Coordinates of C-alpha atoms and ligand atoms in Angstrom, one line a residue:
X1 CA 101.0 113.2 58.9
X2 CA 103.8 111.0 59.8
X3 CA 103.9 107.3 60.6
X4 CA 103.8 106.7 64.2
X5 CA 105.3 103.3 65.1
X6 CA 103.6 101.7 68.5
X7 CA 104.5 98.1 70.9
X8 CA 101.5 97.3 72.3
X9 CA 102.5 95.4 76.1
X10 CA 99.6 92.9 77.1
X11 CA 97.0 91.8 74.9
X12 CA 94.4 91.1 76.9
X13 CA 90.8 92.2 77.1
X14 CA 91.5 96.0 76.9
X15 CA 93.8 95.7 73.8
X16 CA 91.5 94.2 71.9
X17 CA 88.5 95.8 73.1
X18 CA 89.8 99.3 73.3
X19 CA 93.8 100.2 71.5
X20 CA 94.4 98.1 68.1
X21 CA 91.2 98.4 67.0
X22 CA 91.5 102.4 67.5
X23 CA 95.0 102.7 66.4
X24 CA 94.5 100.7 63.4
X25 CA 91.5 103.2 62.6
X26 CA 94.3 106.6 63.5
X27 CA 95.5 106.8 60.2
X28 CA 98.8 107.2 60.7
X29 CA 99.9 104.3 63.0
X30 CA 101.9 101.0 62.5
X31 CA 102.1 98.7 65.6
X32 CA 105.1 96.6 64.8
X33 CA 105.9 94.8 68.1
X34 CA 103.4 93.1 69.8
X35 CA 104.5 91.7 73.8
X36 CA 102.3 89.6 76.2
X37 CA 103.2 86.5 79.1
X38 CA 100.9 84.5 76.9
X39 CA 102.5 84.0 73.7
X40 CA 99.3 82.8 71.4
X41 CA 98.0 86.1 72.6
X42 CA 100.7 88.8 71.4
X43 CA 100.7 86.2 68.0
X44 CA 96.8 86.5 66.9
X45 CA 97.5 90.5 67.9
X46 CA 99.5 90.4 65.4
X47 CA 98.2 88.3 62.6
X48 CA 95.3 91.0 63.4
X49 CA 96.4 94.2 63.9
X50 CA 100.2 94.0 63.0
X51 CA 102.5 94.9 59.8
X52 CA 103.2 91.8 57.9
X53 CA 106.8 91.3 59.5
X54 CA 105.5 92.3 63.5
X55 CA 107.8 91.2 66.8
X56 CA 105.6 89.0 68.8
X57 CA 107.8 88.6 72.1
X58 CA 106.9 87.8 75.9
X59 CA 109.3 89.7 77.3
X60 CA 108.7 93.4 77.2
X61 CA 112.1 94.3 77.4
X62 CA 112.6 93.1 74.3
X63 CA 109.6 95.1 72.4
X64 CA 111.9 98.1 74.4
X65 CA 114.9 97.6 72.5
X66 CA 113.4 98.1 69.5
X67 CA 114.5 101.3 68.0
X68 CA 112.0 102.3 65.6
X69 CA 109.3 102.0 68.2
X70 CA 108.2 105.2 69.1
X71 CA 105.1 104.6 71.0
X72 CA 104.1 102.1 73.6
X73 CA 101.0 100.5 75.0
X74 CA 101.5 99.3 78.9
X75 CA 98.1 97.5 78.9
X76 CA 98.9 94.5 81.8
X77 CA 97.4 94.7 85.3
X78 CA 98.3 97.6 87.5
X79 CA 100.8 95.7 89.4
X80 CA 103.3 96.4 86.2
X81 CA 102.0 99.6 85.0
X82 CA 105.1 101.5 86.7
X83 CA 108.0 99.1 86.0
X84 CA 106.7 99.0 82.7
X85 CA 106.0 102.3 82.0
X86 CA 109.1 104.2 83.7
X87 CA 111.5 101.2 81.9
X88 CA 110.0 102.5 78.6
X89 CA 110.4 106.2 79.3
X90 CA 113.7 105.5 80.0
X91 CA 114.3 103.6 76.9
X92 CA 113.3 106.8 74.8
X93 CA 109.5 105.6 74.3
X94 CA 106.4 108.0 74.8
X95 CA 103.8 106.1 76.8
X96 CA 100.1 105.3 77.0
X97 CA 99.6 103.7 80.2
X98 CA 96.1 102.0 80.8
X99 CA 94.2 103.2 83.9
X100 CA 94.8 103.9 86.6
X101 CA 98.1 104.8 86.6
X102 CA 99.9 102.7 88.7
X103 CA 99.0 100.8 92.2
X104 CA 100.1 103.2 94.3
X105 CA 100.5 106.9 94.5
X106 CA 104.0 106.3 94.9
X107 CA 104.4 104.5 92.1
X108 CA 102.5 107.1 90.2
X109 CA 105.2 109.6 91.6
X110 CA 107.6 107.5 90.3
X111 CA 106.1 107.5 86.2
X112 CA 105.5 110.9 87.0
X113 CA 109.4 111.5 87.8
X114 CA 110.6 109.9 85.0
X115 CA 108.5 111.5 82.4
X116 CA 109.8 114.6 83.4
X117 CA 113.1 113.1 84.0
X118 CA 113.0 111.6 80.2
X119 CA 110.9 114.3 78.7
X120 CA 109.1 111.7 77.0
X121 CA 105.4 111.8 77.0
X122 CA 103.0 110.0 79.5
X123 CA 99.2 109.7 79.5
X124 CA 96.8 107.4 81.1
X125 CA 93.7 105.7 79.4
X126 CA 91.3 107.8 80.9
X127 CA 88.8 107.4 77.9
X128 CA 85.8 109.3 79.2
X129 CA 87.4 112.3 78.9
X130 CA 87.1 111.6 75.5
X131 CA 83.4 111.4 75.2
X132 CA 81.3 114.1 73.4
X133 CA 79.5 115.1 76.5
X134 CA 82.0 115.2 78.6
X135 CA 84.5 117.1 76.0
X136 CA 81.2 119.8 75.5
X137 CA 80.9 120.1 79.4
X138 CA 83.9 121.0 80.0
X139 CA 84.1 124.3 77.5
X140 CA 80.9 125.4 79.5
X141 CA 82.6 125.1 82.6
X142 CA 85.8 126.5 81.4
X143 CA 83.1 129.5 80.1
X144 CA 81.8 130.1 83.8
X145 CA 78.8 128.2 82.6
X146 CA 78.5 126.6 86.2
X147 CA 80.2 129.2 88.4
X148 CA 82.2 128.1 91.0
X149 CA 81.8 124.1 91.8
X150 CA 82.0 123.4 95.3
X151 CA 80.3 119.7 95.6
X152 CA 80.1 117.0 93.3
X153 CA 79.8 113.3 93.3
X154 CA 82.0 110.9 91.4
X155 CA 79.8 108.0 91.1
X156 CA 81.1 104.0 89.6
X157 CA 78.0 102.0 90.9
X158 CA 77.3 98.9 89.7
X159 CA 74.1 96.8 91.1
X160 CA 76.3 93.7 89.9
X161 CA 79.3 93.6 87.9
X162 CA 82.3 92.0 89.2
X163 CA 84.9 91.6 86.3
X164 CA 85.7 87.8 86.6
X165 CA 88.6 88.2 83.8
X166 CA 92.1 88.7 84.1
X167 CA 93.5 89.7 87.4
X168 CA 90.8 91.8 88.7
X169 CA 89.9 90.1 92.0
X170 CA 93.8 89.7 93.1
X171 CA 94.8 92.3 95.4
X172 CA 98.6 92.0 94.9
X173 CA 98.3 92.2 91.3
X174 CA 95.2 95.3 90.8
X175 CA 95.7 97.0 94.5
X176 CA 92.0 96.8 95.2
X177 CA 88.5 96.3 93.9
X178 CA 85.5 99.0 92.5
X179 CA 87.4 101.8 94.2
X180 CA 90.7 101.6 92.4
X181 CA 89.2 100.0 88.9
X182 CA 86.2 102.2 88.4
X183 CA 86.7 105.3 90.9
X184 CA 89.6 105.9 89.2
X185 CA 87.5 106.8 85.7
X186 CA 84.7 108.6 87.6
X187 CA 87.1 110.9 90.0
X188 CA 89.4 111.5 86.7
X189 CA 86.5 112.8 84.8
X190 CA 85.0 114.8 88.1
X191 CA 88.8 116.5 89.0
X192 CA 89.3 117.5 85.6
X193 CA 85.7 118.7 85.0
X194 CA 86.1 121.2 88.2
X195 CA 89.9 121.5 87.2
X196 CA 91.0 120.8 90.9
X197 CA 93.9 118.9 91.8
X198 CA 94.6 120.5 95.2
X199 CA 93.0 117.5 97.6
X200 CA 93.7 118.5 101.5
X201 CA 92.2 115.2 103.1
X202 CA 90.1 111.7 102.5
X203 CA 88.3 109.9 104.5
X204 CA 87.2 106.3 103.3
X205 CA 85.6 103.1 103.9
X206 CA 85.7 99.6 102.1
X207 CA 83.5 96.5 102.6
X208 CA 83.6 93.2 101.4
X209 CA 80.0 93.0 101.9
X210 CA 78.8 90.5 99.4
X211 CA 81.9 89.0 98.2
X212 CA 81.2 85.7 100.1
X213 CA 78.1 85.3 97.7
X214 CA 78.3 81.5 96.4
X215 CA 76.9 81.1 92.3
X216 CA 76.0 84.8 92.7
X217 CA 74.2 86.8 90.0
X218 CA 76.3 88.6 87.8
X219 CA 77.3 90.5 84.5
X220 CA 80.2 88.3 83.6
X221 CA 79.3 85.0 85.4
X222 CA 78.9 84.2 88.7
X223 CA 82.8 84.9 90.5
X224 CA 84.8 82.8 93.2
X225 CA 84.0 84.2 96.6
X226 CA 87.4 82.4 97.6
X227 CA 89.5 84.7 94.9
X228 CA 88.0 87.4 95.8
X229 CA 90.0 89.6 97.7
X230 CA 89.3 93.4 97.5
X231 CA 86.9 95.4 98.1
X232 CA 83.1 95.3 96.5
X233 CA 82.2 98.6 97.7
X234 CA 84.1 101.7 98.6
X235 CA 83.0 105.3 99.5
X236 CA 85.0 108.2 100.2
X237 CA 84.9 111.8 100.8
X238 CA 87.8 114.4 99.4
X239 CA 87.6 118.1 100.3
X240 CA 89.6 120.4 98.6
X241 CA 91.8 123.2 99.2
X242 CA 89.6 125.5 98.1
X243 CA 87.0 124.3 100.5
X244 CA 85.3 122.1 97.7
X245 CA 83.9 118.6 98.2
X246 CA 83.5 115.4 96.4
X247 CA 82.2 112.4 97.1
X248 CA 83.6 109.4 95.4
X249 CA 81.1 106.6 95.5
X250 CA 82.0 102.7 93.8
X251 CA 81.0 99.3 93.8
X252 CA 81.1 96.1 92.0
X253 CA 78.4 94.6 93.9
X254 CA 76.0 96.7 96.0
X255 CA 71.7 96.3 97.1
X256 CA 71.0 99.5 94.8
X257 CA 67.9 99.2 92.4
X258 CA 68.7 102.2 89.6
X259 CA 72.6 103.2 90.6
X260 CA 72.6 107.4 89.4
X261 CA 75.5 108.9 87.9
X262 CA 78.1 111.3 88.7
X263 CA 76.9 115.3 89.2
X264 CA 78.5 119.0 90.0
X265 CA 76.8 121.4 91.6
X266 CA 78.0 125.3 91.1
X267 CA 77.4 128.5 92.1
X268 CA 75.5 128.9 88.7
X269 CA 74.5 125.7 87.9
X270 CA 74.5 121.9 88.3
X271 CA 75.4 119.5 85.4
X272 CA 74.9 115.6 85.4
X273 CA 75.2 113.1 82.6
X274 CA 71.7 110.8 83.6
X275 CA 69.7 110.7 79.9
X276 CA 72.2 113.1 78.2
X277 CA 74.1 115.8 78.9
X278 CA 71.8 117.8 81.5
X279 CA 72.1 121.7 83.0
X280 CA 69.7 122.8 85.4
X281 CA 69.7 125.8 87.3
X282 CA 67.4 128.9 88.0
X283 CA 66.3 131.6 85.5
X284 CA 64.2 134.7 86.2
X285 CA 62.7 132.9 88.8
X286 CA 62.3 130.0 87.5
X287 CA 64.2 126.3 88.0
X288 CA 64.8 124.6 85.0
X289 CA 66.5 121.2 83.6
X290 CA 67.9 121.5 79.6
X291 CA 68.6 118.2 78.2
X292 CA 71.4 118.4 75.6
X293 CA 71.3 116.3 73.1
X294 CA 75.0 115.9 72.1
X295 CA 75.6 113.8 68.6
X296 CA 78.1 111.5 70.9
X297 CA 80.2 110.7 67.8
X298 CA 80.9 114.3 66.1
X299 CA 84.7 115.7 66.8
X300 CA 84.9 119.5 66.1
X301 CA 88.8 119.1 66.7
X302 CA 88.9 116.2 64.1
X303 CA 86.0 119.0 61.5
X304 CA 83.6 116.9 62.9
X305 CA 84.6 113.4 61.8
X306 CA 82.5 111.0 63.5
X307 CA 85.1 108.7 66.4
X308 CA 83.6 106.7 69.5
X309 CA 85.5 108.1 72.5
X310 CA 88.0 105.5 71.9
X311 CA 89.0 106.3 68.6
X312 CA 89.3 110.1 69.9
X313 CA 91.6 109.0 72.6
X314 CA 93.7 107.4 70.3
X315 CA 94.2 110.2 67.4
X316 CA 94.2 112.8 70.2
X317 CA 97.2 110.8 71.9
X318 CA 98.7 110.3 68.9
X319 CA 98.2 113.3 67.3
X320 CA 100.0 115.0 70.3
X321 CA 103.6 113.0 69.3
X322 CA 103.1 113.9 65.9
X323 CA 102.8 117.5 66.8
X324 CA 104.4 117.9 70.0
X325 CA 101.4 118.7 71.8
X326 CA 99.8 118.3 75.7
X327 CA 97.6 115.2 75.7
X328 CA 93.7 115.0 76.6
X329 CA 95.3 113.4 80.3
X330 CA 98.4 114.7 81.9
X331 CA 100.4 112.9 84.1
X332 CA 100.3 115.2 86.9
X333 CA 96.5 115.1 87.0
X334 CA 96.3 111.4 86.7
X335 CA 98.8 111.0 90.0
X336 CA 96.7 113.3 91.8
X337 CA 93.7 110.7 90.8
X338 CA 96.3 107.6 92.1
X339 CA 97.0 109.5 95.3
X340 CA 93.6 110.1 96.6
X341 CA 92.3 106.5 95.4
X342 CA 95.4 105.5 97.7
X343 CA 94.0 107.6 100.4
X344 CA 91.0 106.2 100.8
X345 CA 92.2 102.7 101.1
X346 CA 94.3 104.4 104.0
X347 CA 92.0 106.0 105.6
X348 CA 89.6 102.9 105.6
X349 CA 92.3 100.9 106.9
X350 CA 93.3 102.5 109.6
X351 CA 90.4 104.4 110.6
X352 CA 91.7 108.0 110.2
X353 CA 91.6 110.7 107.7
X354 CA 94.9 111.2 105.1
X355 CA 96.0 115.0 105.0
X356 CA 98.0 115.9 102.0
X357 CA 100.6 118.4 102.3
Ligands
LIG401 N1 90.0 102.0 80.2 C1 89.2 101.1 80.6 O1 88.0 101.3 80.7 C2 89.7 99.7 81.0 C3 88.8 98.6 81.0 C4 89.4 97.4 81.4 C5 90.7 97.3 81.8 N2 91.4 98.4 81.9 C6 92.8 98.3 82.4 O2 93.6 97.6 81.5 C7 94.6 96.8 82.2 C8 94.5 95.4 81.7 O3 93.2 94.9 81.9 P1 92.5 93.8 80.9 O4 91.1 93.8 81.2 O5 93.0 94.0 79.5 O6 93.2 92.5 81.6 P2 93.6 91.1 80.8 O7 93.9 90.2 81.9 O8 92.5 90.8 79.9 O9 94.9 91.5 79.9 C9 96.1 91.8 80.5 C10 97.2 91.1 79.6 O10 98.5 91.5 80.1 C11 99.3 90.3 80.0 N3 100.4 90.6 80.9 C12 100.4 90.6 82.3 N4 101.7 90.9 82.7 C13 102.5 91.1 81.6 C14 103.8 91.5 81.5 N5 104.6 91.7 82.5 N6 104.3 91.6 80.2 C15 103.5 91.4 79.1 N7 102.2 91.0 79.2 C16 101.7 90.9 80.5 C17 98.4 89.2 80.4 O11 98.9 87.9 80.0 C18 97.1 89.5 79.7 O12 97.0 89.0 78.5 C19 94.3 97.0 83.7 O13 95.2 97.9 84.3 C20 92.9 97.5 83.7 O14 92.6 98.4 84.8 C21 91.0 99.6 81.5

């Protein structure tokens, strides 16, 4: 396979924690341009995961011009995922965008426009996708395992955890709290899952609830009730053209002993992820549960090389330029994702459902 040359743009928590360390076990990647506001940050990227001579630079335009870059990373807050991305289509670069997409569905439009406009390649970092489970569940359901799915819950429930990093808290900069930060995953995985991107209206509601907390308990330390500025909780409820309905449930802080998981309920079965991979339905008059227990690291695409679901995402995105395939997550679907997120916060705002056309 070729060498794929890749700019990674912000090197923050979710560069390190998720991209270099993936592309640098790909195979066939070379990041050579490394870009991020805080200098020291885009340098040890690249005394890490860099070719000997790599471009550290702080203004992503610059990373841009690069010719033999190929590939790029938009990994800053959401406020510049579209600039970002759409100024990188346009200079010939394919793009892996973090999640979600953008701030706003229009913006979403937007990266969505160009990538057709550009025919370059878009995806979004949509990771669980990419899991074992969620890749086996889906061939069932694409085999009529479930029947026809006409509820299910996208759930993003944390008891406490409130990123206190970065620029999570700031709603100018992220667009919102739980809802937009961890909805996002759990609706992207649920929508492509039942393979429905037809929404026909939202209704939502946010609270700032427990925000106010002072020294409160928490996964990453207590936060600062006076930065805090979106959302701890958010709830909404999509229906679908097809008459099918999720329910999108998220919080960073919320009075729940044991949060459960997301579900889908079909016409021949229900399929949830609590404790495995589990199918219940009824048989012969029976109900039963089956638990399956899926070796989360085996990759029958890859002959059943052993990758985390971050690895996968990375040879599968890269892997498509090198081949000129679809990757895991399509543009289109993750705009569809950014447009009812966007909904909700509309609907909670002014009190009213949002239709889509
Ligand atoms: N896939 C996931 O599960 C997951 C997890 C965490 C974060 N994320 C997403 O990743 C993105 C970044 O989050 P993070 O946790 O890495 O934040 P972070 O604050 O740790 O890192 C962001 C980095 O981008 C840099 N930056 C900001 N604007 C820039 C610009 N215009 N040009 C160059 N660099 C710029 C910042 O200096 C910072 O180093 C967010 O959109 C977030 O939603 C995804």
């Amino acid at each position: 396979m070729r060498t794929v040359k890749v700019g990674i743009i912000g090197c923050g928590m979710i560069a390190n924690g998720k991209h270099m360390p993936s592309l640098a076990k790909a195979g066939n990647v070379e990041m050579v341009a490394f870009c991020d506001l805080i200098e020291e940050r885009a340098q040890e990227a690249a005394e890490r995961y860099g070719v000997p001579d790599a471009l550290v630079v702080t203004d992503y335009k610059q990373l841009l011009a690069v010719e033999e870059i190929e590939v790029v990373h938009v990994l800053t807050p959401n406020v510049s995922h579209a600039v970002i991305s759409i100024n990188a289509m346009e200079a010939g670069k394919h793009v892996m965008c973090e999640k979600p997409m953008a701030k706003t569905g229009a913006e979403a439009k937007a990266m969505y426009e160009a990538h057709l406009k550009t025919g370059k390649k878009l995806t979004v970092g949509y990771q669980n996708r990419s899991r074992a489970q969620a890749q086996l569940l889906k061939k069932m359901i694409e085999n009529d395992e479930l029947g026809e799915i006409y509820f299910a819950k996208a759930v993003a429930v944390r008891r406490r955890g409130v990123p206190t990093w970065g620029e999570f808290l700031d709603k100018e900069k992220q667009g919102g709290g739980p809802m937009i930060d961890i909805g996002t995953h759990s609706l992207d995985l649920i929508l492509w899952l039942m393979n429905n991107y037809e929404p026909e209206s939202v209704v939502g509601s946010v609270f700032q609830k427990l925000k106010d907390t002072e020294n409160a308990a928490n996964e990453w330390g207590s936060w600062d009730p006076k930065q805090f500025e979106v959302e701890d909780s958010a709830f909404g409820y999509v229906k679908f053209k097809n008459g099918a309905v999720v329910s999108i449930e998220t919080s960073w802080a919320l009075n729940i002993a044991k949060p459960e998981g997301s579900y889908l309920c079909g016409t021949k079965g229900g399929a949830d992820f609590n404790g495995g991979l589990r199918i219940n339905g009824e048989r012969d008059g029976s109900l039963y549960l089956n638990v399956i227990d899926v070796d989360p690291n085996a990759r029958e695409h890859f002959r059943g090389e052993h990758m985390s679901d971050f690895e996968y995402e990375a040879k599968q995105w890269i892997g498509s330029i090198v081949n000129n395939t679809e990757p895991l997550v399509k543009p289109k679907e993750a705009m569809v994702v950014s447009a009812i997120l966007e909904a909700v916060y509309i609907s909670a705002e002014t009190g009213k459902p949002v239709y889509f056309d």
